[in-house]
Structures are given as structure tokens and as C-alpha cells.
Short mmCIF file of C-alpha atoms in Angstrom, two decimals:
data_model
loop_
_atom_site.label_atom_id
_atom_site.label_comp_id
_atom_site.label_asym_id
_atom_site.label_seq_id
_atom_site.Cartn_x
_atom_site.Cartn_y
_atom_site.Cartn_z
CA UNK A 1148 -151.19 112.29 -51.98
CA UNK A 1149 -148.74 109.98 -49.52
CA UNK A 1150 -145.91 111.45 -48.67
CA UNK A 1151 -142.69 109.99 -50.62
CA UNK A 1152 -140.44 108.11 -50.03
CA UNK A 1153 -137.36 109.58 -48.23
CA UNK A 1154 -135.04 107.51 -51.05
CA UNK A 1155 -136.20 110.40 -53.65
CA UNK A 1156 -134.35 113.45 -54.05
CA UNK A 1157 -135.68 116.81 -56.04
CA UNK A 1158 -133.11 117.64 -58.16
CA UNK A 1159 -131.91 121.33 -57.23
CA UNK A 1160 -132.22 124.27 -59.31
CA UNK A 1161 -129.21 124.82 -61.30
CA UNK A 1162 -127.93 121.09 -61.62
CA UNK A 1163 -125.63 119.99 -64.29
CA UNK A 1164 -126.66 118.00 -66.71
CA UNK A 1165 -124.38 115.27 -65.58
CA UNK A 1166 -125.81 115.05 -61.88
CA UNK A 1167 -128.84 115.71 -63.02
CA UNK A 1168 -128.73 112.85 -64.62
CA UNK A 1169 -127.16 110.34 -62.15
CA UNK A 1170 -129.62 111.34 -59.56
CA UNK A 1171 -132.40 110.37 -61.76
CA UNK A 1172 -130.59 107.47 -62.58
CA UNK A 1173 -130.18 106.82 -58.58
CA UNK A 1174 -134.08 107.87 -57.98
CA UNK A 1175 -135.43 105.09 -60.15
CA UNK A 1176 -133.24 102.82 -58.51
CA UNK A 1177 -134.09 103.41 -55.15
CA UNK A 1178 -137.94 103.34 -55.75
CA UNK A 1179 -137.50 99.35 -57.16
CA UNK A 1180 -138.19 98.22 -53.48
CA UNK A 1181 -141.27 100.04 -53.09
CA UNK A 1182 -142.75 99.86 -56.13
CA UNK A 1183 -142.39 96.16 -56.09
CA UNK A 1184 -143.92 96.03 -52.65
CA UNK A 1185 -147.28 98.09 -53.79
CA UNK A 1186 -147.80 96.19 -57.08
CA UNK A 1187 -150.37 93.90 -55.65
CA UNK A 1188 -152.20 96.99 -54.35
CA UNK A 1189 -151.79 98.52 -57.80
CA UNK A 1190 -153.54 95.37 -58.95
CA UNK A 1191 -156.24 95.96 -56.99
CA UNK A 1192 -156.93 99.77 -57.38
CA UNK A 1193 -156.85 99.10 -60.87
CA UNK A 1194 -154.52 101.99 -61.23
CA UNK A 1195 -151.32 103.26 -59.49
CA UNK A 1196 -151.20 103.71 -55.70
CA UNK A 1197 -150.82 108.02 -55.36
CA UNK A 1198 -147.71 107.32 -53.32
CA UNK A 1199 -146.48 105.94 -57.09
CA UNK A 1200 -147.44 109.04 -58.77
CA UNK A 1201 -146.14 111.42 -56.05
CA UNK A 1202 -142.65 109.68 -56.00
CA UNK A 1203 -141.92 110.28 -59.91
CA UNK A 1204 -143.07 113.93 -59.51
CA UNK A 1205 -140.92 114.12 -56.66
CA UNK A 1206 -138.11 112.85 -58.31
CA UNK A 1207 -138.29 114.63 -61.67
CA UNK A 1208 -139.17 111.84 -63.70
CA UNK A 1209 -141.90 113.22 -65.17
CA UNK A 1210 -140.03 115.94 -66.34
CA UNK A 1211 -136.91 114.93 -68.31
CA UNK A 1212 -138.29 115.39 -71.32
CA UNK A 1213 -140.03 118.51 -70.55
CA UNK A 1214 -138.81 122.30 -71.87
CA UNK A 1215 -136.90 124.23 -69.31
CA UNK A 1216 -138.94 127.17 -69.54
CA UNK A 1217 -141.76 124.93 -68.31
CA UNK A 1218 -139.54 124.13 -64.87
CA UNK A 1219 -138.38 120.75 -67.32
CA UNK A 1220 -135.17 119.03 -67.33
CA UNK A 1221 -135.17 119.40 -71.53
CA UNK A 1222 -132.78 116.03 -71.38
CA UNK A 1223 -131.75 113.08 -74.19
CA UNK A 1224 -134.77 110.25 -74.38
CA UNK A 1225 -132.04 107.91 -73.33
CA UNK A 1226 -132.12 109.75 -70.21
CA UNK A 1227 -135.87 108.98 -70.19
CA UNK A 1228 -136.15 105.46 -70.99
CA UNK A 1229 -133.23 104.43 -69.13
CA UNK A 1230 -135.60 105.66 -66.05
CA UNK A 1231 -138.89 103.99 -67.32
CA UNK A 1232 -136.85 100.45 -67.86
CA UNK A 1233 -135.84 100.79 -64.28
CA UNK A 1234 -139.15 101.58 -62.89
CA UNK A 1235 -140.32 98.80 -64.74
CA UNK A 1236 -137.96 96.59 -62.68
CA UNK A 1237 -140.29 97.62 -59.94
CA UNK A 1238 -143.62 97.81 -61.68
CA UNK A 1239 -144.37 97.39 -64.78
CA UNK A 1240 -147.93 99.63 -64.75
CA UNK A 1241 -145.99 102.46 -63.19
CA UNK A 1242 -143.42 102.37 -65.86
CA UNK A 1243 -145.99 102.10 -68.29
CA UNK A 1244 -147.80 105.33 -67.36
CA UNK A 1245 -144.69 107.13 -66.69
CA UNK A 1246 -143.68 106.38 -70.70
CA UNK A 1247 -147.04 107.51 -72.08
CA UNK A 1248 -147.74 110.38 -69.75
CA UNK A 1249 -143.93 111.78 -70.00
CA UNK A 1250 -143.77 111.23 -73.36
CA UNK A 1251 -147.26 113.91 -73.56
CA UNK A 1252 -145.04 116.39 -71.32
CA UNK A 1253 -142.53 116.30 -74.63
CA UNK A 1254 -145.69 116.28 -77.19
CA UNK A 1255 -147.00 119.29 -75.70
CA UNK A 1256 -144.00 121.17 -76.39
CA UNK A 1257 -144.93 121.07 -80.30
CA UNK A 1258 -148.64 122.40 -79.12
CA UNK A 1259 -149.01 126.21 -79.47
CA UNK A 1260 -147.02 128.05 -76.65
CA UNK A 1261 -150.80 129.25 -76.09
CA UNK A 1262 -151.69 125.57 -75.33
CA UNK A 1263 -148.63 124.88 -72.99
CA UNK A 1264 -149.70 128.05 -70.71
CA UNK A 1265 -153.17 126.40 -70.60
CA UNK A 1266 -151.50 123.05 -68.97
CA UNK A 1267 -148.63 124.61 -67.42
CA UNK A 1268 -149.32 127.85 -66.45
CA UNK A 1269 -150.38 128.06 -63.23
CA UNK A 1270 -148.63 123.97 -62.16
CA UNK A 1271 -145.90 122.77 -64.08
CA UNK A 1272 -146.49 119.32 -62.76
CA UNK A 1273 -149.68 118.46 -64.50
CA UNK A 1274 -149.82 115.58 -66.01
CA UNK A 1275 -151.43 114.95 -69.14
CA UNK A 1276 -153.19 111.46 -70.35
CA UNK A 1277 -153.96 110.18 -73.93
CA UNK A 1278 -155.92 107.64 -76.26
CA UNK A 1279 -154.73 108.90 -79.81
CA UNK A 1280 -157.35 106.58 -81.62
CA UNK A 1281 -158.64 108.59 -83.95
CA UNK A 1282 -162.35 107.92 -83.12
CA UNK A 1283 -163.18 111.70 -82.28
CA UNK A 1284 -166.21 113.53 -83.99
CA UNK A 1285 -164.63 116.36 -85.37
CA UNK A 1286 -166.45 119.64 -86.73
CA UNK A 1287 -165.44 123.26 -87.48
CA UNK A 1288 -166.52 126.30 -85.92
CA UNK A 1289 -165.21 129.68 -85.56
CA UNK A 1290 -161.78 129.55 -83.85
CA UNK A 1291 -161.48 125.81 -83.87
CA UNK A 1292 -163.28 123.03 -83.56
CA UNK A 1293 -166.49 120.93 -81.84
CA UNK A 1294 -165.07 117.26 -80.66
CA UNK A 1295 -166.95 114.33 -79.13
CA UNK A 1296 -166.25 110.61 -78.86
CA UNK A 1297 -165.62 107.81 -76.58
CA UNK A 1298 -161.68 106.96 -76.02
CA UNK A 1299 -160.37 103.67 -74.99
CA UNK A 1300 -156.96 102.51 -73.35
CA UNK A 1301 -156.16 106.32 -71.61
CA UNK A 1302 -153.41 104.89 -69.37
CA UNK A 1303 -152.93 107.05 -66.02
CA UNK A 1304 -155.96 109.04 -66.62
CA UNK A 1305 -157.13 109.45 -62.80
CA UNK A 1306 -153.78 111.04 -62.31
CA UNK A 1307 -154.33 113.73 -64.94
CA UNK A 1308 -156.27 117.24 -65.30
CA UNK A 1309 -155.70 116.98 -69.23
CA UNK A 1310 -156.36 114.33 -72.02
CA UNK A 1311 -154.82 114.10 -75.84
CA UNK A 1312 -157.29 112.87 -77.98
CA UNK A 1313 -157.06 111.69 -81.89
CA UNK A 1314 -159.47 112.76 -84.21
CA UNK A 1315 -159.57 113.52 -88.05
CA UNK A 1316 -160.38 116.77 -88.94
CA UNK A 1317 -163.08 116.48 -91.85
CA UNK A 1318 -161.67 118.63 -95.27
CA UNK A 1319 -163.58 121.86 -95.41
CA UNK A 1320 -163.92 121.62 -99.59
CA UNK A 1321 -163.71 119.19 -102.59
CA UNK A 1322 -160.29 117.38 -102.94
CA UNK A 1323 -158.63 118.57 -99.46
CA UNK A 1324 -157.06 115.56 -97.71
CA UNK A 1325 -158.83 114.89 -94.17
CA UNK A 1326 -155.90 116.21 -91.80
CA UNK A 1327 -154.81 113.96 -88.19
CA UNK A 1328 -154.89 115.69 -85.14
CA UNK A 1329 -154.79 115.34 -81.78
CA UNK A 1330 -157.10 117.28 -79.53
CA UNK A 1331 -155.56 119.15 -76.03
CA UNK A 1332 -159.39 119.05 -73.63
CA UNK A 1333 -159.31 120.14 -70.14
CA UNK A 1334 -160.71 117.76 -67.65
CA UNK A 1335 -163.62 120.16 -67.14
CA UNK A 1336 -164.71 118.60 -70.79
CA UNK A 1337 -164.48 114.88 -70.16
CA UNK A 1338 -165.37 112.13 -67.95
CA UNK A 1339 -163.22 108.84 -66.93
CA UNK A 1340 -165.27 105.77 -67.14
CA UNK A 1341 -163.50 103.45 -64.76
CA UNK A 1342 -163.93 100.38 -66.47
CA UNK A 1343 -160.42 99.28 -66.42
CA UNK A 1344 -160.74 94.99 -65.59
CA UNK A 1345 -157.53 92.96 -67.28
CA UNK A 1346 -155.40 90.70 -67.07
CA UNK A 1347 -151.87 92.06 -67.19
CA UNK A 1348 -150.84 95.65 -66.57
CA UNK A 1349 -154.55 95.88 -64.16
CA UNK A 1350 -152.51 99.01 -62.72
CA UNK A 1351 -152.33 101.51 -65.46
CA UNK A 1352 -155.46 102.54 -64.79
CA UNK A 1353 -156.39 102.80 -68.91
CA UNK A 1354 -159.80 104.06 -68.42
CA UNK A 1355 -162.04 104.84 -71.50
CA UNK A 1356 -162.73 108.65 -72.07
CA UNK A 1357 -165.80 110.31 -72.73
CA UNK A 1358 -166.13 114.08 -74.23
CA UNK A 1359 -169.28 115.41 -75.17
CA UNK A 1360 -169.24 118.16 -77.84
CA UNK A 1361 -166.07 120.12 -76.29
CA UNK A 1362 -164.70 122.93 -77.95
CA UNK A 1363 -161.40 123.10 -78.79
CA UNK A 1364 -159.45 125.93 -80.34
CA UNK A 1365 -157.10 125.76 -82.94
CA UNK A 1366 -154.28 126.33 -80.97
CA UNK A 1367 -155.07 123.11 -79.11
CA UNK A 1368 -154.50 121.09 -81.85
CA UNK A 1369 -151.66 119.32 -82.99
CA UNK A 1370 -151.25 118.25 -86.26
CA UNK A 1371 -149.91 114.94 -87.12
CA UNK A 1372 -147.77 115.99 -90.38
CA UNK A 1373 -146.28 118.90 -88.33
CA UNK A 1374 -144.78 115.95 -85.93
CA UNK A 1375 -144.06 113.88 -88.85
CA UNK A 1376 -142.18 116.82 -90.51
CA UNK A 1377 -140.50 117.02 -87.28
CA UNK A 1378 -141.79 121.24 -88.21
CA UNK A 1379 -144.39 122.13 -85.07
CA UNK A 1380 -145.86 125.43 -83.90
CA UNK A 1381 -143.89 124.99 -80.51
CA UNK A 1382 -140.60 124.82 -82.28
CA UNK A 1383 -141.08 128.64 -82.48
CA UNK A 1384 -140.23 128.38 -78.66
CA UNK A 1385 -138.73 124.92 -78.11
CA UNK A 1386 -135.68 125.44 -79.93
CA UNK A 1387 -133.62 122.43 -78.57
CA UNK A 1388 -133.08 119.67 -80.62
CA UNK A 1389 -135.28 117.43 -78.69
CA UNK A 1390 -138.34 118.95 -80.13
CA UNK A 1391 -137.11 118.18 -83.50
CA UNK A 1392 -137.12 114.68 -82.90
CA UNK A 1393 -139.93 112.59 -85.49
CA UNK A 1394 -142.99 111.96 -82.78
CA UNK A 1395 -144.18 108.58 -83.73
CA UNK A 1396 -139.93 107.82 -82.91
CA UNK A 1397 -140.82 108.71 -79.16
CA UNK A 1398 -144.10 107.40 -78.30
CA UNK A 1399 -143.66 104.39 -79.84
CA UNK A 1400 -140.91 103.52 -77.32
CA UNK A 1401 -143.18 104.63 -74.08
CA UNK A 1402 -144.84 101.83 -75.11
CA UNK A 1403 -142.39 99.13 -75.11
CA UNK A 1404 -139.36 99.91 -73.04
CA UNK A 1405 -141.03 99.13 -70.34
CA UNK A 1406 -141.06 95.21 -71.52
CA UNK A 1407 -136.86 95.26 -71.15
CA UNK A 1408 -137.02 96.77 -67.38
CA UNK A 1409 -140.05 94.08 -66.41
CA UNK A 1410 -138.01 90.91 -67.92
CA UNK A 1411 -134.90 92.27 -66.44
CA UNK A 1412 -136.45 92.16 -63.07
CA UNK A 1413 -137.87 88.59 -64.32
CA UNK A 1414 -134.62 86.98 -65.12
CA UNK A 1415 -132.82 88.19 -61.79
CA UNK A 1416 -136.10 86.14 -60.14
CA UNK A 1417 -135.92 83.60 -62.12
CA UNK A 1418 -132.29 82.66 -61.63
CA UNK A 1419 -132.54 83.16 -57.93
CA UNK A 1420 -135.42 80.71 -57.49
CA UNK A 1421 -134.29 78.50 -59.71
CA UNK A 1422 -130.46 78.33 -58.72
CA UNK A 1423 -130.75 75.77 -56.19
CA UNK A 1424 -134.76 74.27 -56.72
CA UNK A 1425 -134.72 70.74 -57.32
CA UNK A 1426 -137.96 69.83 -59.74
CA UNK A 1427 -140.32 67.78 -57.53
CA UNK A 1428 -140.99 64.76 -59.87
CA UNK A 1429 -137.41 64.13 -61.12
CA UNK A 1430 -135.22 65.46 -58.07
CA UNK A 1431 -132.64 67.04 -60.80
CA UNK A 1432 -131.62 70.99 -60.59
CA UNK A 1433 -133.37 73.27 -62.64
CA UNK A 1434 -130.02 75.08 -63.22
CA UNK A 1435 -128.76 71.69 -64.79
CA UNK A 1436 -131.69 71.65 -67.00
CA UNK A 1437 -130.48 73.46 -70.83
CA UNK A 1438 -133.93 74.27 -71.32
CA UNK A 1439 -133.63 76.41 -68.49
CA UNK A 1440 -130.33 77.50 -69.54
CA UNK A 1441 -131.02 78.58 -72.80
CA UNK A 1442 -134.54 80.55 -71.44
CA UNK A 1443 -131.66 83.01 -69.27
CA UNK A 1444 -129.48 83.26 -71.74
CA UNK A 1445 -131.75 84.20 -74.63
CA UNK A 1446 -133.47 86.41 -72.09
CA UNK A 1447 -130.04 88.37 -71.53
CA UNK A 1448 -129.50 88.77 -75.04
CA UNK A 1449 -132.96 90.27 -75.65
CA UNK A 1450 -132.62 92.87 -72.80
CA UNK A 1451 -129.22 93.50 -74.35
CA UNK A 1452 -130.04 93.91 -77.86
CA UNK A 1453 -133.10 95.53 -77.40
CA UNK A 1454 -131.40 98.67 -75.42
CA UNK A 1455 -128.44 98.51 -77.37
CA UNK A 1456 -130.66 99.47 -80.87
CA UNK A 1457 -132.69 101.69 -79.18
CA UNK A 1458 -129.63 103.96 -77.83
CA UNK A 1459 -128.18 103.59 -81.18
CA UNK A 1460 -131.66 104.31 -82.91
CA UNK A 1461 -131.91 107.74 -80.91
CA UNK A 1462 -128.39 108.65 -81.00
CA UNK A 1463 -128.75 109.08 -84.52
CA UNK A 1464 -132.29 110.97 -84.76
CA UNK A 1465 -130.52 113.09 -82.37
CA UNK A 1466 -127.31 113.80 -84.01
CA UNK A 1467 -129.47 114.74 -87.13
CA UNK A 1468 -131.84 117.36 -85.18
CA UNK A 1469 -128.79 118.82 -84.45
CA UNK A 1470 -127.21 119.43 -87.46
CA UNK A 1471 -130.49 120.73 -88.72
CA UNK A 1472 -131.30 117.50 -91.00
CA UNK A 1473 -133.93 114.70 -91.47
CA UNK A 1474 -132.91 111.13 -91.39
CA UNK A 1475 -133.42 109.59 -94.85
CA UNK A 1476 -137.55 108.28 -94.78
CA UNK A 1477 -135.84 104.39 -95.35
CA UNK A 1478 -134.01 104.98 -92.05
CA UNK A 1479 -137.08 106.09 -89.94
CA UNK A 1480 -139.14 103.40 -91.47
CA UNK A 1481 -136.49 100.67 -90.04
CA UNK A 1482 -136.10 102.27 -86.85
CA UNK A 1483 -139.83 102.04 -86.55
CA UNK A 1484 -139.75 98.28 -87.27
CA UNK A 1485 -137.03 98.07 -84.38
CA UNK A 1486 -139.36 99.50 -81.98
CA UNK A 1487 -141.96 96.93 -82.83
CA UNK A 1488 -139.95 93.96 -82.19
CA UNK A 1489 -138.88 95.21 -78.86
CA UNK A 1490 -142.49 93.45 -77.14
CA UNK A 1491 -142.63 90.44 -79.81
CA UNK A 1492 -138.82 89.34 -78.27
CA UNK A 1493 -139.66 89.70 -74.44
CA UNK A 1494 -143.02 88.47 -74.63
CA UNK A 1495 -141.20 85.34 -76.39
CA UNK A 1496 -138.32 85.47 -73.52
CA UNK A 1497 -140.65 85.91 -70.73
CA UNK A 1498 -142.32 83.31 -72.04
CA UNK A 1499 -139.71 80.89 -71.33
CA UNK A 1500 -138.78 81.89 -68.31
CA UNK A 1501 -142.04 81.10 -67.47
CA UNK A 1502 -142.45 77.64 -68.86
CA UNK A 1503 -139.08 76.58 -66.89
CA UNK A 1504 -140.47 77.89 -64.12
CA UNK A 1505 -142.54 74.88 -63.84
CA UNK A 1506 -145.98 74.54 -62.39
CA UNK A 1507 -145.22 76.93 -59.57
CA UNK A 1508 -145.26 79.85 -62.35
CA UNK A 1509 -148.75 79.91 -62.58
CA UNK A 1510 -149.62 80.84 -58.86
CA UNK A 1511 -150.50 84.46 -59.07
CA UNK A 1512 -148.04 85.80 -56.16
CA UNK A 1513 -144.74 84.25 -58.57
CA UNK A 1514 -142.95 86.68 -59.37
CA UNK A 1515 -142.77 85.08 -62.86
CA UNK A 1516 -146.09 85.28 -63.36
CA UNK A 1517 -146.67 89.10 -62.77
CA UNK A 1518 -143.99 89.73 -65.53
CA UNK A 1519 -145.07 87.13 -67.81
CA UNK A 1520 -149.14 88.83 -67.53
CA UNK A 1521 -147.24 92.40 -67.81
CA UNK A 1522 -145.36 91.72 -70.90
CA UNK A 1523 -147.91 89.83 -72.92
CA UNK A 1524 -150.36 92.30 -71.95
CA UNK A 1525 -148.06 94.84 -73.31
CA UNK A 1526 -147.59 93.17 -76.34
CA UNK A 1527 -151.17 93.68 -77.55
CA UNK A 1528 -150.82 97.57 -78.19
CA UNK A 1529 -151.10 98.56 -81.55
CA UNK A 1530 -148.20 100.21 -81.51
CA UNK A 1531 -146.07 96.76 -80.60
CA UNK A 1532 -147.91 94.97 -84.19
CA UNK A 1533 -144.75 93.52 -85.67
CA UNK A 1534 -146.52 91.74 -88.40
CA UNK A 1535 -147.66 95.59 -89.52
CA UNK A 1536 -144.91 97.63 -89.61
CA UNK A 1537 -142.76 94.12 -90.68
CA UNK A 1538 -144.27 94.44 -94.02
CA UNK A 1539 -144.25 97.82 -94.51
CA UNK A 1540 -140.69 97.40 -94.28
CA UNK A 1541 -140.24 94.88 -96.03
CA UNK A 1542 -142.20 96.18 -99.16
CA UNK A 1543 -140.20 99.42 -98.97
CA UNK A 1544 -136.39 97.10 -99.23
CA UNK A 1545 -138.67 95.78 -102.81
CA UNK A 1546 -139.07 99.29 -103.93
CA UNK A 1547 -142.74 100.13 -102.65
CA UNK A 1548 -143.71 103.43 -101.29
CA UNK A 1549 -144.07 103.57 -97.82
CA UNK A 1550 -147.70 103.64 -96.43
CA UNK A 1551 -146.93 104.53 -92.44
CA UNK A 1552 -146.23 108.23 -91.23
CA UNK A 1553 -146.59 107.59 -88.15
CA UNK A 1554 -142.50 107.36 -87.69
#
């Protein structure tokens, strides 16, 4: 891979938690330039430029949420997606594939310790990719199970040597529930198809995977009620309160923080173009205009309120792993629901911005226009379906049972 940038800096050995953090903090911020610079070329590739990839290992980021007996920085997901929303101010697809693959680097700490010496035994810097559809053909064997399928949407997968897959295990006998999992397969089991051609987020690289009747063992499983009990094999070994945080709470956000950082870096564009351009028909300053006007300012609030909920929203999950207690189910289910709006509300802001950007915004090399593809393209993940976990909400504040454990 290129060499990295000279801005990065390891962290060293032994770091407090508090420098630790402030050179990660200083890290992200320093690759902005760069990142912003190869974004065409990420475009292009149809996945991140190596020099991309190398810089976050270089600089740790990869490893915040990691354990600390796997060479991890075992930090708070603040810490995390307070990196990832910077990036994003960057690049958007390298944001995006640091949030997804991070956030595996944390899910493999529930796996098996068997499972995390597979991964991390001999390099603690591989990086694992996902698609957590649950499309998988899924049978039993002795020792674990035979999987094939064909994945879409695995974000970052050329930079990977692993893959999490979803799959439902079939129930062995009469009346047995089928049973969520997702599959750990080496890359020695499955093949990329690069067929990655978008519009919006073109360099995540979110190649469809393809495993032909792999064996997996047990121990490379992870069960999807053992996350949602916030009660996993790794805890054995994982002891911190990090890796008693509810799963579908963390990935969820990989998936949308990275919306805040890319209309951050949207609004500082769009009031520097816009502070002094005159519009070409009526010779009056955009600034003057209070369409314009209102587009920043609701803009600012979204950024605002969405971090502000989220910091909240994990302060909370992690003062309860601590103490040894569950939030209340109501409390997860909301918290999910905040999560979802996070993409709805800066696909609307960016949206704005772009519309009083006027007709320049829809040249491709606007700045305006990258963020505007970037968001809305984000948007479209399951994950960010407002309208779904809305109602599920909603129904529960009427009484009904909840019907989403993914929280």
C-alpha cells in the first residue's frame, strides 16, 4: 500500500486514554485535505484509494473499538463516531467503510475467543467486511455448519481477508424457532464480484459476495439473540463494558453518522461559495436570499441535533453496561428510531443546500453535488428506513408488543 501521510501519528504503546484520544481526534482532522483531494479517484476505482485504507490503520482508527488484548484501543463509541463524522468531512465512502468495517472489529469481540485468534492471531490489523442479509443457505453438520449464498452491499470488501455473513440457521426438530446468525468465512471461502456501479457513495467499494458451500464451525457463529441480550460468548474474555453494549445500537450508527460529517463539510462549502455569488439572472446575493438562509440554518441544527442525541443515546447504554443493567426494551426501541432519522434529516438538509445552490449544483465537480449524491445514497440502507422502525415505535407508545430485535 502507499505510504501515509506524514500528518498521521501511531499512537504509542502505553497512551492515556485522554491523548489517546485527542490524537485520534487530531488524525482525522489532518487527513480532511487528502481525503478530499482523492475522492474523485475513489470515484473512479469504485472503492477507496489504498493510501485511504493505510492512513486509518496507521492512525488507529480502525481500532478504537477493538479489545486491548487484540493490540485495540477498547475506547467509548463516541470516540469512534466522532472520528468517522470527521472523515466524512473528507470523504464520505471512506467514512462509510471505516463505520461498517470498525464496527466488525467490535462485533468480533462477542465471536468465540477461538474465532478472534482465527482473524487476529497472526495480524491484528485485519480488517473484516460484511453483508448481514440473511440470504445464506444454512445446513448442519458435525461441528457446525455448511453455508452458501450470494451477498450484496459488502462495503470495503477488497480491503478485507474476512467477511460476516447473515444466515438463518434452519431448527433441527418440530417447534424450535429458526435461530439468526452471522457467519465468520475466511477469504479462502469466498469470492468478490466487483460489480459495484452507483451513483452516490461509488467509493465504498460494496461488492456482492459469493461463498460456495463453506464450512463454518460453531464457534464462528454469532448469534443474533446473544447480541440482543447484550450476553455473547466473547464476554467470557471481553469484560469491558463496551462489549455489553446492545449490537443493533452500534451498527446502526456506522451507517449513518457518516451523513452529519458529509453535510458538515457541505454547509462550510456552501456558505463559502455562496457568501459573495451574485445569481446570474437577478444580480441579487445569494446570502440575501432567506431561502438560502433558512437551507444553513436548518442544516446547522440537523448536524447539531443529530450528534447531540446520539452522544446522549450512548452515554446512557453505556452508563447501564456499567452498572451491570439493561436499558428498559421501550428505551432501546426509541433510541433505535433516533438512529433512523439521522439520514431522513440530512438527506432533507442537503437537499436544500443543494437547491440554493442554483444550477451550478448539478455539475459533477460541485462540491454540493458530491455530498448531496453521498447522503441520498446513504439514505437508501435498510438500516436508515424511518417509515419502519417509525411505526414500530409508534405502535409500542399504543401498547403493542414490539416486533424489531434488532436494537
Amino acid at each position: 500500500m502507499s505510504q501515509s501521510s506524514s500528518a498521521v501519528k501511531k499512537i504509542p504503546q502505553g497512551a492515556d486514554r485522554a491523548a489517546a484520544k485527542k490524537q485520534l481526534r487530531d488524525s482525522a482532522r489532518a487527513m480532511v485535505p487528502g481525503l478530499r483531494a482523492r475522492a474523485d479517484e475513489a470515484t473512479k476505482l469504485h472503492h477507496l484509494p489504498a493510501q485511504n485504507v493505510q492512513e486509518m490503520i496507521d492512525a488507529g482508527f480502525f481500532k478504537i473499538l477493538q479489545p486491548a488484548r487484540w493490540g485495540g484501543l477498547e475506547l467509548d463509541p463516541m470516540d469512534f463516531f466522532d472520528v468517522q463524522m470527521t472523515v466524512a468531512e473528507g470523504c464520505m465512502s471512506t467514512a462509510w467503510v471505516l463505520g461498517v468495517v470498525a464496527c466488525h472489529n467490535w462485533q468480533l469481540a462477542l465471536f468465540d475467543d477461538r474465532a478472534q485468534k482465527d482473524v487476529w492471531g497472526e495480524d491484528d490489523n485485519t480488517l473484516i467486511s460484511s453483508s448481514y442479509m440473511p440470504v445464506g443457505k444454512v445446513t448442519h453438520v458435525d461441528g457446525g455448519y455448511r453455508l452458501s449464498g450470494r451477498w450484496n452491499f459488502s462495503s470495503g470488501s477488497k480491503h478485507c481477508k474476512w467477511v460476516m455473513l447473515g444466515g438463518v440457521v434452519p431448527p433441527k426438530a418440530a417447534g424450535e424457532e429458526p435461530d439468526y446468525r452471522t457467519f465468520l468465512v475466511p477469504i479462502s471461502d469466498y469470492r468478490i464480484v466487483d460489480n459495484w456501479d452507483v451513483s452516490g457513495l461509488e467509493g465504498t467499494g460494496s461488492h456482492d459476495i459469493v461463498v460456495e458451500d463453506a464450512f463454518v464451525p460453531e464457534y464462528r457463529t454469532h448469534r443474533s439473540i446473544d447480541g440482543f441480550m447484550c450476553d455473547s460468548p466473547g464476554n467470557k474474555v471481553n469484560t469491558s463494558a463496551l462489549y455489553r453494549l446492545p449490537f443493533g445500537q452500534i451498527f446502526v450508527r456506522a451507517v449513518c453518522s457518516s451523513s452529519i460529517g458529509a453535510l458538515q463539510a457541505a454547509l462550510e462549502s456552501f456558505i463559502k461559495i455562496n457568501r459573495d455569488r451574485v445569481g446570474l439572472n437577478d444580480a441579487k446575493r445569494v446570502s440575501q436570499d432567506p431561502g438560502a438562509q433558512a437551507a444553513a440554518a436548518q442544516a446547522t441544527s440537523v448536524i447539531d441535533e443529530c450528534r447531540t442525541i446520539m452522544a446522549r443515546n450512548f452515554d446512557l447504554m453505556y452508563e447501564a453496561a456499567a452498572a451491570g443493567t439493561q436499558l428498559p426494551i421501550e428505551q432501546r426501541i426509541k433510541m433505535r428510531y433516533d438512529a433512523s432519522l439521522v439520514a431522513p434529516k440530512c438527506a432533507a438538509a442537503i437537499n436544500e443546500l443543494f437547491i440554493f445552490s442554483g444550477a451550478q449544483g448539478i455539475y459533477k465537480d460541485h462540491p454540493i453535488n458530491k455530498a448531496w449524491l453521498d447522503i441520498n445514497a446513504g439514505r437508501t440502507h435498510v438500516a436508515n428506513n424511518v417509515g419502519k422502525f417509525g411505526r414500530n415505535w409508534g405502535s409500542c407508545l399504543f401498547g403493542a408488543e414490539n416486533e424489531d430485535f434488532f436494537l
